[in-house]
PDB file of C-alpha atoms in Angstrom:
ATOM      1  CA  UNK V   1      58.393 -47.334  10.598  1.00 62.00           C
ATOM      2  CA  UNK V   2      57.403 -47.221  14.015  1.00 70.00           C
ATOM      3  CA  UNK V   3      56.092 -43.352  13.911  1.00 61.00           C
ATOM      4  CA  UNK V   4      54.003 -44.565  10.670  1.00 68.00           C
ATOM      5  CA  UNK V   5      52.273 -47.321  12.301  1.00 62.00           C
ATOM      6  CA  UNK V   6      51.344 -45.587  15.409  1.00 62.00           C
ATOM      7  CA  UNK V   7      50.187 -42.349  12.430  1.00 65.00           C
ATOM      8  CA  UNK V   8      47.907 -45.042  10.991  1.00 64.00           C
ATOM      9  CA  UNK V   9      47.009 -46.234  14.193  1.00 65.00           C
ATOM     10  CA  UNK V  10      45.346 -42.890  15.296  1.00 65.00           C
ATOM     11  CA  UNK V  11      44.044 -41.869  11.487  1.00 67.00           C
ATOM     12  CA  UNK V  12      42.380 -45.320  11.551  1.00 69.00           C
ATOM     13  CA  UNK V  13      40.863 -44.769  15.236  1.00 70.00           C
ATOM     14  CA  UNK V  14      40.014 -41.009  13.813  1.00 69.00           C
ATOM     15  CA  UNK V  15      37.895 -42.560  10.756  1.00 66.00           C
ATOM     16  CA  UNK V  16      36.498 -45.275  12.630  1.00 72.00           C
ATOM     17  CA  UNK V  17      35.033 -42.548  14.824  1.00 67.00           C
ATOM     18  CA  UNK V  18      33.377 -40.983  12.466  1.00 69.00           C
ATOM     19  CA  UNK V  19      31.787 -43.967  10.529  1.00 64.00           C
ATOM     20  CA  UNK V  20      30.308 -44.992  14.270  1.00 65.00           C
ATOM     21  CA  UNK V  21      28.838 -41.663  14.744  1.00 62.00           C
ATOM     22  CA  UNK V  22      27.155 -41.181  11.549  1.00 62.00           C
ATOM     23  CA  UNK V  23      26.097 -44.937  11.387  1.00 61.00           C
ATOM     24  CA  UNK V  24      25.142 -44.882  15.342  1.00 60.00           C
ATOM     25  CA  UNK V  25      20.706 -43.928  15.986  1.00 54.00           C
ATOM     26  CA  UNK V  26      20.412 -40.405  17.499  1.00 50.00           C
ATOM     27  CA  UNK V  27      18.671 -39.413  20.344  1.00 46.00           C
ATOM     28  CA  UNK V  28      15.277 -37.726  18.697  1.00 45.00           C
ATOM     29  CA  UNK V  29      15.036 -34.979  20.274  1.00 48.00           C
ATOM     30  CA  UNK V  30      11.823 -33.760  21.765  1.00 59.00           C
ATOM     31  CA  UNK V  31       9.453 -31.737  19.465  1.00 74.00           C
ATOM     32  CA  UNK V  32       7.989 -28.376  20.981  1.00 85.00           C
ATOM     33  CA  UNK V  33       4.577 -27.106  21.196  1.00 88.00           C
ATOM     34  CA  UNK V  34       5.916 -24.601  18.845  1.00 86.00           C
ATOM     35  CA  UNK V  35       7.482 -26.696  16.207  1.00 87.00           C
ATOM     36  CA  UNK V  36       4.333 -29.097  15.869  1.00 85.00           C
ATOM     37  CA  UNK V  37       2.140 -26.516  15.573  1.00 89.00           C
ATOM     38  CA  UNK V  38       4.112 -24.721  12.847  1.00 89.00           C
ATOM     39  CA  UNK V  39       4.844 -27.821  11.486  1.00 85.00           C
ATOM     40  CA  UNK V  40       1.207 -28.880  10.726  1.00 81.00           C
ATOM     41  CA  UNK V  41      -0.351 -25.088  10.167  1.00 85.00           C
ATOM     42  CA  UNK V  42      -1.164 -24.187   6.258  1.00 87.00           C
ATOM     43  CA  UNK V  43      -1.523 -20.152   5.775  1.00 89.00           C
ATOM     44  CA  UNK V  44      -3.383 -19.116   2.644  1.00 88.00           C
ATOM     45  CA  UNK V  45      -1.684 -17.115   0.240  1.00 92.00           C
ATOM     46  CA  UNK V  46      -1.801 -13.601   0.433  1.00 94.00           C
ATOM     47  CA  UNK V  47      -1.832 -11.544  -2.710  1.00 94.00           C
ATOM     48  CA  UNK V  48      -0.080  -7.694  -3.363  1.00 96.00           C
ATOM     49  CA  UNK V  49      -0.400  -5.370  -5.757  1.00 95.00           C
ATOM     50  CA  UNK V  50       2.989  -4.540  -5.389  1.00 95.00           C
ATOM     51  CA  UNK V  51       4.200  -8.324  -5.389  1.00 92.00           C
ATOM     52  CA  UNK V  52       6.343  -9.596  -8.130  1.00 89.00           C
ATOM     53  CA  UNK V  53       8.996  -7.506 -10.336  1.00 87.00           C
ATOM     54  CA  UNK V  54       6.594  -4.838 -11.828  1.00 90.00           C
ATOM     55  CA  UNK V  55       4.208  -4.735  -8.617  1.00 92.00           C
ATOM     56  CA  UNK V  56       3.216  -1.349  -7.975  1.00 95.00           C
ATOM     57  CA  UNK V  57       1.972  -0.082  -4.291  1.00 97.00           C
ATOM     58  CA  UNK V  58      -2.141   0.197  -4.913  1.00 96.00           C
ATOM     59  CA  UNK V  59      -1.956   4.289  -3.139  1.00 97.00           C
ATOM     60  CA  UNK V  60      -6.001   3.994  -1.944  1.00 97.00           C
ATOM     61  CA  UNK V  61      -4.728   0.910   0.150  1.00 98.00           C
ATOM     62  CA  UNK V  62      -2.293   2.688   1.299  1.00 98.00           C
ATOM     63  CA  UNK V  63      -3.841   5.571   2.762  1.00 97.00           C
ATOM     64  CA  UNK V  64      -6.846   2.940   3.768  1.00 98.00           C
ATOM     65  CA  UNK V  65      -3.763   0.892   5.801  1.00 98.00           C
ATOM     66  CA  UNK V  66      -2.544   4.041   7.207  1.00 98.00           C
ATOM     67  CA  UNK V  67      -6.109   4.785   8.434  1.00 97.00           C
ATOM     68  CA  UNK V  68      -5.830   1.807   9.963  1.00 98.00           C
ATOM     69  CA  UNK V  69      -2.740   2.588  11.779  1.00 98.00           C
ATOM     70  CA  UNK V  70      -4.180   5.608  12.706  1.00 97.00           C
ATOM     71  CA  UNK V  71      -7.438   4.577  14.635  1.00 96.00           C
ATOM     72  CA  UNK V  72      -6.358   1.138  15.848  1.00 97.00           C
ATOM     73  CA  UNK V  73      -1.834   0.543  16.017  1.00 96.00           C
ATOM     74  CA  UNK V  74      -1.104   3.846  16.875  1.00 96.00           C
ATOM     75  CA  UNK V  75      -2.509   3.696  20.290  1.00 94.00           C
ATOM     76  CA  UNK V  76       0.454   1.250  21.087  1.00 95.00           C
ATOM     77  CA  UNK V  77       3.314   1.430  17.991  1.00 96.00           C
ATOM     78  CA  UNK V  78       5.532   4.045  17.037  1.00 96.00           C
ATOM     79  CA  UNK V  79       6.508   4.937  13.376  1.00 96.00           C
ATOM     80  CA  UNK V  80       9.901   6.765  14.531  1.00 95.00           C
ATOM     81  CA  UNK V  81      11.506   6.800  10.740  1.00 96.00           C
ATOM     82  CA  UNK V  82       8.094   8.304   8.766  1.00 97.00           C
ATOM     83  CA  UNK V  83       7.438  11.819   8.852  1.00 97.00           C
ATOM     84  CA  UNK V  84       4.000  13.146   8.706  1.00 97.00           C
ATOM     85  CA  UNK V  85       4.906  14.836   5.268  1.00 97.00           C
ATOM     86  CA  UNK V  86       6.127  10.857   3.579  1.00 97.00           C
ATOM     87  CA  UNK V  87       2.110  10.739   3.439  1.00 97.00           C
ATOM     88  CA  UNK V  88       1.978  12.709   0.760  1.00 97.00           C
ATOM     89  CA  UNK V  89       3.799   9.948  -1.278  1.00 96.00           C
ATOM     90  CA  UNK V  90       0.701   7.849  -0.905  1.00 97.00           C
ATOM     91  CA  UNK V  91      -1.608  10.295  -2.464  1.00 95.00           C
ATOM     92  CA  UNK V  92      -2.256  12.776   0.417  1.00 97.00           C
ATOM     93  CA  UNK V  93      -2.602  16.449  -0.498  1.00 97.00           C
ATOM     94  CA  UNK V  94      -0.396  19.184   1.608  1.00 97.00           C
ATOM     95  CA  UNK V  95      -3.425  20.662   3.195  1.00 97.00           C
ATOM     96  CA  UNK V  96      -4.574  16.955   4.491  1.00 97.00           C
ATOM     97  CA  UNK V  97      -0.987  15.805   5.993  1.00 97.00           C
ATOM     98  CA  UNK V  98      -1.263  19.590   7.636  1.00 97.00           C
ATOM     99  CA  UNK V  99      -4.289  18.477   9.238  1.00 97.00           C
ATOM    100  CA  UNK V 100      -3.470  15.039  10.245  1.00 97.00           C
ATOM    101  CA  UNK V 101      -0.191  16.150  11.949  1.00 96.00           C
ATOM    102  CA  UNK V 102      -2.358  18.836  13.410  1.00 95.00           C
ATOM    103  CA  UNK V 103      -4.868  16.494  14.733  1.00 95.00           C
ATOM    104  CA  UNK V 104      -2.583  13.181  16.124  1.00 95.00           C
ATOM    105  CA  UNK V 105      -3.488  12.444  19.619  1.00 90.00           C
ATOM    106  CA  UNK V 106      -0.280  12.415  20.604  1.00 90.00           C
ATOM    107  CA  UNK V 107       1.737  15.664  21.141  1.00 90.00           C
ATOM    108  CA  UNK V 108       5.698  16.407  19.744  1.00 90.00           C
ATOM    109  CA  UNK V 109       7.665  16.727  22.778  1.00 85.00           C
ATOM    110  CA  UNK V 110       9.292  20.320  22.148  1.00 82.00           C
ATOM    111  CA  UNK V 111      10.918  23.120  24.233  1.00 80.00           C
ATOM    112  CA  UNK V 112       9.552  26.454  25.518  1.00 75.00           C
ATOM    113  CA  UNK V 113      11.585  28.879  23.822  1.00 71.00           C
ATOM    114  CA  UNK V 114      11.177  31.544  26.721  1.00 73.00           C
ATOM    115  CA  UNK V 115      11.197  29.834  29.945  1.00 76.00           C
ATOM    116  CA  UNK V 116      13.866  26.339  28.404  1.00 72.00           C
ATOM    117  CA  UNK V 117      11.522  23.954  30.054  1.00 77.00           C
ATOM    118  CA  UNK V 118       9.827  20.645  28.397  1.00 78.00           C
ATOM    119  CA  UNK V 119       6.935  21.260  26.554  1.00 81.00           C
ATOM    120  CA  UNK V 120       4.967  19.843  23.394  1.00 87.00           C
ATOM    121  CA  UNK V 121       3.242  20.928  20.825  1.00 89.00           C
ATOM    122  CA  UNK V 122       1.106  20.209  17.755  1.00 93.00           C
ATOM    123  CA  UNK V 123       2.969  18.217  15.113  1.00 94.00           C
ATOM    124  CA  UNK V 124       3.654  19.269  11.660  1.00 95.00           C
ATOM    125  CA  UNK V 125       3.826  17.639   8.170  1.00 96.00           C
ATOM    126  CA  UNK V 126       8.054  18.113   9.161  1.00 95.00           C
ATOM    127  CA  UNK V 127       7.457  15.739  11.887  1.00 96.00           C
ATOM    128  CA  UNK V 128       8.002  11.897  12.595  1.00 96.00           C
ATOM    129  CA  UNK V 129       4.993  10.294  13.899  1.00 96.00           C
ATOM    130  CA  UNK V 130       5.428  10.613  17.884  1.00 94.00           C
ATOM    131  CA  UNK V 131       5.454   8.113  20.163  1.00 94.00           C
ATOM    132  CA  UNK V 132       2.322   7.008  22.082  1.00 95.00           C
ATOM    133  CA  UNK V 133       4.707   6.801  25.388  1.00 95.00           C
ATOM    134  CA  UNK V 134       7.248   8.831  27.071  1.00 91.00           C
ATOM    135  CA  UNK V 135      10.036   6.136  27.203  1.00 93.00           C
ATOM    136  CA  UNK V 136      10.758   2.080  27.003  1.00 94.00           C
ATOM    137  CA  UNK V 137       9.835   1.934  30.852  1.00 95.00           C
ATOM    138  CA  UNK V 138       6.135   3.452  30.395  1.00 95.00           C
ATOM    139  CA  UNK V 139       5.688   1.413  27.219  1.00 95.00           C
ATOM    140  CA  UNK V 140       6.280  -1.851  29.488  1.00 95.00           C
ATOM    141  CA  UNK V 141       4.110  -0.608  32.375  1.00 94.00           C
ATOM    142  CA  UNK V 142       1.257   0.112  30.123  1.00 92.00           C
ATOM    143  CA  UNK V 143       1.321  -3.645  28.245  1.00 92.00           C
ATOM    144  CA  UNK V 144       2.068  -5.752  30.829  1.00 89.00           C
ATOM    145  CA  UNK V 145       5.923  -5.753  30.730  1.00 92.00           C
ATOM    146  CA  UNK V 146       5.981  -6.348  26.999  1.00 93.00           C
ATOM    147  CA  UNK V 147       7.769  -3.420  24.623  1.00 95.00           C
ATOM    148  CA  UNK V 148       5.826  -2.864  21.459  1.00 96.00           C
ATOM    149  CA  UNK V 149       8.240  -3.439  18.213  1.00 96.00           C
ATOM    150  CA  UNK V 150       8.368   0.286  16.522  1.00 96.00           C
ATOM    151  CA  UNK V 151       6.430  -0.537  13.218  1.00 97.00           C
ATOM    152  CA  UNK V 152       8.379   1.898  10.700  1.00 97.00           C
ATOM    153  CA  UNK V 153      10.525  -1.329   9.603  1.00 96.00           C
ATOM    154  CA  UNK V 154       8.304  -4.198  11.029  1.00 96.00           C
ATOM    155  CA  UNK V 155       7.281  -5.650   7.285  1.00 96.00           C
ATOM    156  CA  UNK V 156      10.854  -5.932   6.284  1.00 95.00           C
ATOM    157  CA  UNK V 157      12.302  -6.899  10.029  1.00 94.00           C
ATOM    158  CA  UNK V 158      10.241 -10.253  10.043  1.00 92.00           C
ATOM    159  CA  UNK V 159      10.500 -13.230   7.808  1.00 91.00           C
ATOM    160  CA  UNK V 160       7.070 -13.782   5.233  1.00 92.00           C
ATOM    161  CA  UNK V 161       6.805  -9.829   5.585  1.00 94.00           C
ATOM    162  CA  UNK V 162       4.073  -8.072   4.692  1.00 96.00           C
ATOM    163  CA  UNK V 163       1.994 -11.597   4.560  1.00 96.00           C
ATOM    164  CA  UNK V 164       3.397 -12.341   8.091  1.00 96.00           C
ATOM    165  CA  UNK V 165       1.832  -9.474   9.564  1.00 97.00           C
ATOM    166  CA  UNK V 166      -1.096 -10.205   7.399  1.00 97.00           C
ATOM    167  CA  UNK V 167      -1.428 -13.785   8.636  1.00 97.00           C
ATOM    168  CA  UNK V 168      -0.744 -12.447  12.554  1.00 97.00           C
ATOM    169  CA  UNK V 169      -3.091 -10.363  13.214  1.00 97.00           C
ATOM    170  CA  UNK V 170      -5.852 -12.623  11.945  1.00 96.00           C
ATOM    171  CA  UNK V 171      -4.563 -15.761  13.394  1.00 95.00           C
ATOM    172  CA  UNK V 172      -5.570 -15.417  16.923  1.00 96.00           C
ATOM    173  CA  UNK V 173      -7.447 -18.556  17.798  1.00 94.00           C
ATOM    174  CA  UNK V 174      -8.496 -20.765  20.636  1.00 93.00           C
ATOM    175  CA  UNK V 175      -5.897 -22.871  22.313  1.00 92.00           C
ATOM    176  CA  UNK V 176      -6.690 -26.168  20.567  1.00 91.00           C
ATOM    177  CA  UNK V 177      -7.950 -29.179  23.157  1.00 88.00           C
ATOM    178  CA  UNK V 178      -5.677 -31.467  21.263  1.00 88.00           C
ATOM    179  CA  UNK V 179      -2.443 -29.610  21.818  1.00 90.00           C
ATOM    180  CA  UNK V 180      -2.856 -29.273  25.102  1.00 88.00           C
ATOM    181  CA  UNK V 181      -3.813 -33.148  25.118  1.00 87.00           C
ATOM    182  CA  UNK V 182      -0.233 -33.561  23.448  1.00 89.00           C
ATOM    183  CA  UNK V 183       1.535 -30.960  25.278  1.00 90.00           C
ATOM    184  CA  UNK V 184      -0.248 -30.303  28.652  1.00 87.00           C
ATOM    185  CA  UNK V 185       2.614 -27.802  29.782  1.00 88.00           C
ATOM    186  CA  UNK V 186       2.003 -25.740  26.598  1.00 87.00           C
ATOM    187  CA  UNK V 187      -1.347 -23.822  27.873  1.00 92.00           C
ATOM    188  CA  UNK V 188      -1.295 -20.298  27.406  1.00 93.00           C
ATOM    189  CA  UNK V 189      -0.750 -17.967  30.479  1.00 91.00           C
ATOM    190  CA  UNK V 190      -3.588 -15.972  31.383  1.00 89.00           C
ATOM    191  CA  UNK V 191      -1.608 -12.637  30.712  1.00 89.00           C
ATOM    192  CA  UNK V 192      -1.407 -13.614  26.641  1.00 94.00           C
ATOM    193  CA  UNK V 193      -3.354 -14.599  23.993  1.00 96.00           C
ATOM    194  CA  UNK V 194      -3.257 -17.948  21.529  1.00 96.00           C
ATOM    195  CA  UNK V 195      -1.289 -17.328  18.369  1.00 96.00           C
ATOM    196  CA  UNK V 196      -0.537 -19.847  16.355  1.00 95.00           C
ATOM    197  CA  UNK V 197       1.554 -17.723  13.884  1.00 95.00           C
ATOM    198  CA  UNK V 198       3.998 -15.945  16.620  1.00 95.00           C
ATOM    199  CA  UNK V 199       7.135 -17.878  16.779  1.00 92.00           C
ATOM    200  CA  UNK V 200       6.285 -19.084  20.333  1.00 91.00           C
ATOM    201  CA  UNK V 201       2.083 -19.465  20.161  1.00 94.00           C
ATOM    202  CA  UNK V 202       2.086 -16.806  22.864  1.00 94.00           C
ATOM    203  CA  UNK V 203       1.691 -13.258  22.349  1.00 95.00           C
ATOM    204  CA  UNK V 204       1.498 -10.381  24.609  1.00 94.00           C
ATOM    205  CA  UNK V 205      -0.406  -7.968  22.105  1.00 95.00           C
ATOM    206  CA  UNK V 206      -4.169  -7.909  22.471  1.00 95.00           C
ATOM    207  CA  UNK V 207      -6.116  -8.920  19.323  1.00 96.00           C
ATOM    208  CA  UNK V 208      -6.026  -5.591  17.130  1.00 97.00           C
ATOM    209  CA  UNK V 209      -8.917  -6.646  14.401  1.00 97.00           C
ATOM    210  CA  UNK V 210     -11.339  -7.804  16.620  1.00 94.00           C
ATOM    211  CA  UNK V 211     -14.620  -7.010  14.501  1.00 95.00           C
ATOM    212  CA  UNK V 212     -15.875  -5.845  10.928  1.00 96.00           C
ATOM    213  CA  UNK V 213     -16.401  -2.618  10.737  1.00 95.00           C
ATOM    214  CA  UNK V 214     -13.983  -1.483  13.249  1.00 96.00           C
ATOM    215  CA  UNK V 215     -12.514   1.269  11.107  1.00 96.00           C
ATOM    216  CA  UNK V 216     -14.666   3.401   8.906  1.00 96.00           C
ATOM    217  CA  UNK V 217     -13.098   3.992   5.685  1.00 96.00           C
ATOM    218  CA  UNK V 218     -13.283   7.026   4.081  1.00 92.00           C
ATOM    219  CA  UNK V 219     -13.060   5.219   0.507  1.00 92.00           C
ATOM    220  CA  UNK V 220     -16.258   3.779   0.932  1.00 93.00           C
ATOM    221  CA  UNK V 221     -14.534   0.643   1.193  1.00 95.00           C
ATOM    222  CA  UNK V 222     -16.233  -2.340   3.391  1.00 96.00           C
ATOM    223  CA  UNK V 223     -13.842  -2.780   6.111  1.00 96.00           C
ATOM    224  CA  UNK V 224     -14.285  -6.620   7.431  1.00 97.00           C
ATOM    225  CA  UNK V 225     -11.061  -7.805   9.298  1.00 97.00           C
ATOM    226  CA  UNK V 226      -9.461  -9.262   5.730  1.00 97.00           C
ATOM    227  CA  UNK V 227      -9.329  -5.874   4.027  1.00 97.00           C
ATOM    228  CA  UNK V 228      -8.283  -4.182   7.153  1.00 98.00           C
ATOM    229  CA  UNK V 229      -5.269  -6.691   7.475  1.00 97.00           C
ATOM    230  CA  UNK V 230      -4.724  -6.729   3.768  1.00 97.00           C
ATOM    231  CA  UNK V 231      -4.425  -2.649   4.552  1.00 98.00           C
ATOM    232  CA  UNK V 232      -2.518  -2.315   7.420  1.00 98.00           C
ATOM    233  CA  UNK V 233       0.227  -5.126   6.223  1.00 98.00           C
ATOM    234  CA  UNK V 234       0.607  -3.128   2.542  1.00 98.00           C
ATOM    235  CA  UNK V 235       0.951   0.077   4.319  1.00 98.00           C
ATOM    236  CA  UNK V 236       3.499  -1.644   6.615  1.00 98.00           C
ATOM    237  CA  UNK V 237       5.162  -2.839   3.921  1.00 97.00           C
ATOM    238  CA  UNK V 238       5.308   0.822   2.013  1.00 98.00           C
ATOM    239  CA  UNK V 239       6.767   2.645   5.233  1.00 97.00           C
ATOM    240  CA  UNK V 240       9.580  -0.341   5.079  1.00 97.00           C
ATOM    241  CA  UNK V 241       9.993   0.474   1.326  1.00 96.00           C
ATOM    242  CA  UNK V 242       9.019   3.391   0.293  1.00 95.00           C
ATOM    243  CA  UNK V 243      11.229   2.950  -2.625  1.00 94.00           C
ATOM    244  CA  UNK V 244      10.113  -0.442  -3.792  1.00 93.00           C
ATOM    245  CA  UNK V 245       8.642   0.557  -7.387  1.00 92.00           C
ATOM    246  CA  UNK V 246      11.387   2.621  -8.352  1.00 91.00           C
ATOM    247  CA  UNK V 247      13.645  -0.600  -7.729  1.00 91.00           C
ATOM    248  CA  UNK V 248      11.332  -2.141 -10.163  1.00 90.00           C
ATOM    249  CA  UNK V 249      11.609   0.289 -12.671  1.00 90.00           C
ATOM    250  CA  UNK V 250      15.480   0.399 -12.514  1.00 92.00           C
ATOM    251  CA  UNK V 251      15.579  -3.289 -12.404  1.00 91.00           C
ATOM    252  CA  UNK V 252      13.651  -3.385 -15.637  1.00 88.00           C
ATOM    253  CA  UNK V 253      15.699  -0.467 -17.475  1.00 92.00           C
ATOM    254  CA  UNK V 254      18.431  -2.318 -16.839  1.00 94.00           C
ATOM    255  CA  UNK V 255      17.472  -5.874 -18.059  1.00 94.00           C
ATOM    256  CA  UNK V 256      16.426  -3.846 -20.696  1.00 94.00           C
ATOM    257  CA  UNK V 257      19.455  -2.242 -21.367  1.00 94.00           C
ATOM    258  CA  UNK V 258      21.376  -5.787 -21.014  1.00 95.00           C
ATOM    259  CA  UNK V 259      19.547  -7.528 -23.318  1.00 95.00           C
ATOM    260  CA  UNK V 260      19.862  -4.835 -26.016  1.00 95.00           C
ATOM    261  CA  UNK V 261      23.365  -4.730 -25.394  1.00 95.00           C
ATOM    262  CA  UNK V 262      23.786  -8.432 -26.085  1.00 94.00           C
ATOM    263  CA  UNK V 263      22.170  -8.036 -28.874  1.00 94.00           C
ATOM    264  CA  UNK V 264      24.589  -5.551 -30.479  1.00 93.00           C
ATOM    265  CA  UNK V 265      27.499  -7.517 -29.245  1.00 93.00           C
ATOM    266  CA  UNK V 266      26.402 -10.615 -30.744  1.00 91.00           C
ATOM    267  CA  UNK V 267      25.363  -8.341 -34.015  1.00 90.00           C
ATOM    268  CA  UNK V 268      29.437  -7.171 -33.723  1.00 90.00           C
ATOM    269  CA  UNK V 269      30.731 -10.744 -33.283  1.00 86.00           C
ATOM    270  CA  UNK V 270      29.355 -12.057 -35.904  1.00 85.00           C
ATOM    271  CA  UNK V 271      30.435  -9.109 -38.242  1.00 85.00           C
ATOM    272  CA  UNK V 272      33.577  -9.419 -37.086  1.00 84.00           C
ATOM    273  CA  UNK V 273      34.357 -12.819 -37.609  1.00 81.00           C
ATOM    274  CA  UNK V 274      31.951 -13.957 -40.461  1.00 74.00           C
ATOM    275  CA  UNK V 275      34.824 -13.731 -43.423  1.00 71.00           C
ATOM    276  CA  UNK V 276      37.134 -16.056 -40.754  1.00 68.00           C
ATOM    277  CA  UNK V 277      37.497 -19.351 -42.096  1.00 60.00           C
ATOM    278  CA  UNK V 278      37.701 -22.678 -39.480  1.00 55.00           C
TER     279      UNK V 278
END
């Protein structure tokens, strides 16, 4: 009896804990620069041709969002997992992946075959897209200490995707007065720039879009910094998934193929079992 009492002793200290925690105010914790901001910022939808379950990737934005790549991201982000000859996928002839690989303005570090020492050479359609730096420790040296993300995966490696990047690279802004009114330790260092989008306001990556017009586009196609988001983001998005509409057509065989299916086995069923009486 004794060992019972003193078991309901400590059960009914145990509960009586718990009730008195979850009944008891909490400290509030202290909201962040970051969380207020994200908390009060409305993005405007961003619309893909190859959203929803029969999107398809639209293959003149494509190659307009590589162009984009090309002239502006490449300067700073590698593409390490697309090869010069996955352009083709996007509507690129042979004989125009030959000559972009020929023409990159970056090199493909190689090997003399006669002497063994480091060399490069000019790429070819075979090739991955090279890096713009030697190594991890000139990448840092050349952005102020900061190591730009490889892009071959970027749409699929951050949450919102393709809009995300969309919605970053057109969301630079001016530090607001009022935030800084409400959070006076939240200014933004001199060495980065205002973001409201980037998980921490702060961002070490220049503005890339700075003006209309900053790409030429061989479409014909007036390239003010929307469309030239809109570009780069879907072309983003295609290097992550490059495989994305034939998902979408499996995915529809196969609901296809279900619902037919169900059908006959209904059809059977009720064959079966219509002369059963109850």
């Amino acid at each position: 009896m004794i060992v019972r009492f003193f078991a309901f002793l400590v059960g009914l200290g145990f509960v009586s804990a718990l009730f008195v925690g979850f009944v008891m105010p909490r400290d509030k914790q202290e909201e962040s620069a970051a969380e207020y901001v994200h908390e009060h910022m409305t993005l405007k939808p961003v619309h893909y041709s190859f959203s929803g379950p029969f999107g398809r990737y639209d293959r003149r934005q494509l190659q307009r969002g590589f162009q984009v790549y090309q002239e502006v991201c490449s300067a700073c982000h590698s593409m390490k997992l697309v090869a010069f000859r996955d352009l083709e996928e996007i509507g690129f002839t042979k004989p125009e992946v030959k000559a972009i690989a020929k023409q990159w303005k970056v090199e493909v570090p190689s090997i003399n075959d006669k002497t063994g020492e480091v060399s490069s050479r000019k790429a070819l359609p075979s090739d991955y897209f090279p890096s713009p730096f030697p190594n991890e420790t000139a990448a840092r040296a050349a952005n102020n200490n900061a190591l730009p993300p490889d892009m071959s995966l970027l749409a699929k490696a951050r949450e919102g995707g393709p809009a995300y990047i969309y919605h970053l690279v057109t969301g630079y802004a001016t530090q607001p007065a009022g935030l800084l009114a409400k959070f006076p330790d939240a200014k933004t260092p001199d060495s980065l720039y205002y973001n409201p989008v980037f998980a921490n306001l702060n961002i070490a990556m220049p503005p890339p879009l700075v003006a209309d017009g900053q790409v030429t586009y061989a479409d014909g196609t007036k390239a003010t910094v929307d469309q030239m988001a809109q570009d780069i983001s879907a072309y983003l998005m295609w290097a992550a998934e490059p495989k994305l509409e034939n998902r979408h057509r499996a995915g529809t065989a196969i609901v296809i193929y279900l619902l037919i299916a169900t059908a006959l086995a209904f059809g059977a069923y009720r064959n079966i079992w219509r002369d059963m009486k109850h």
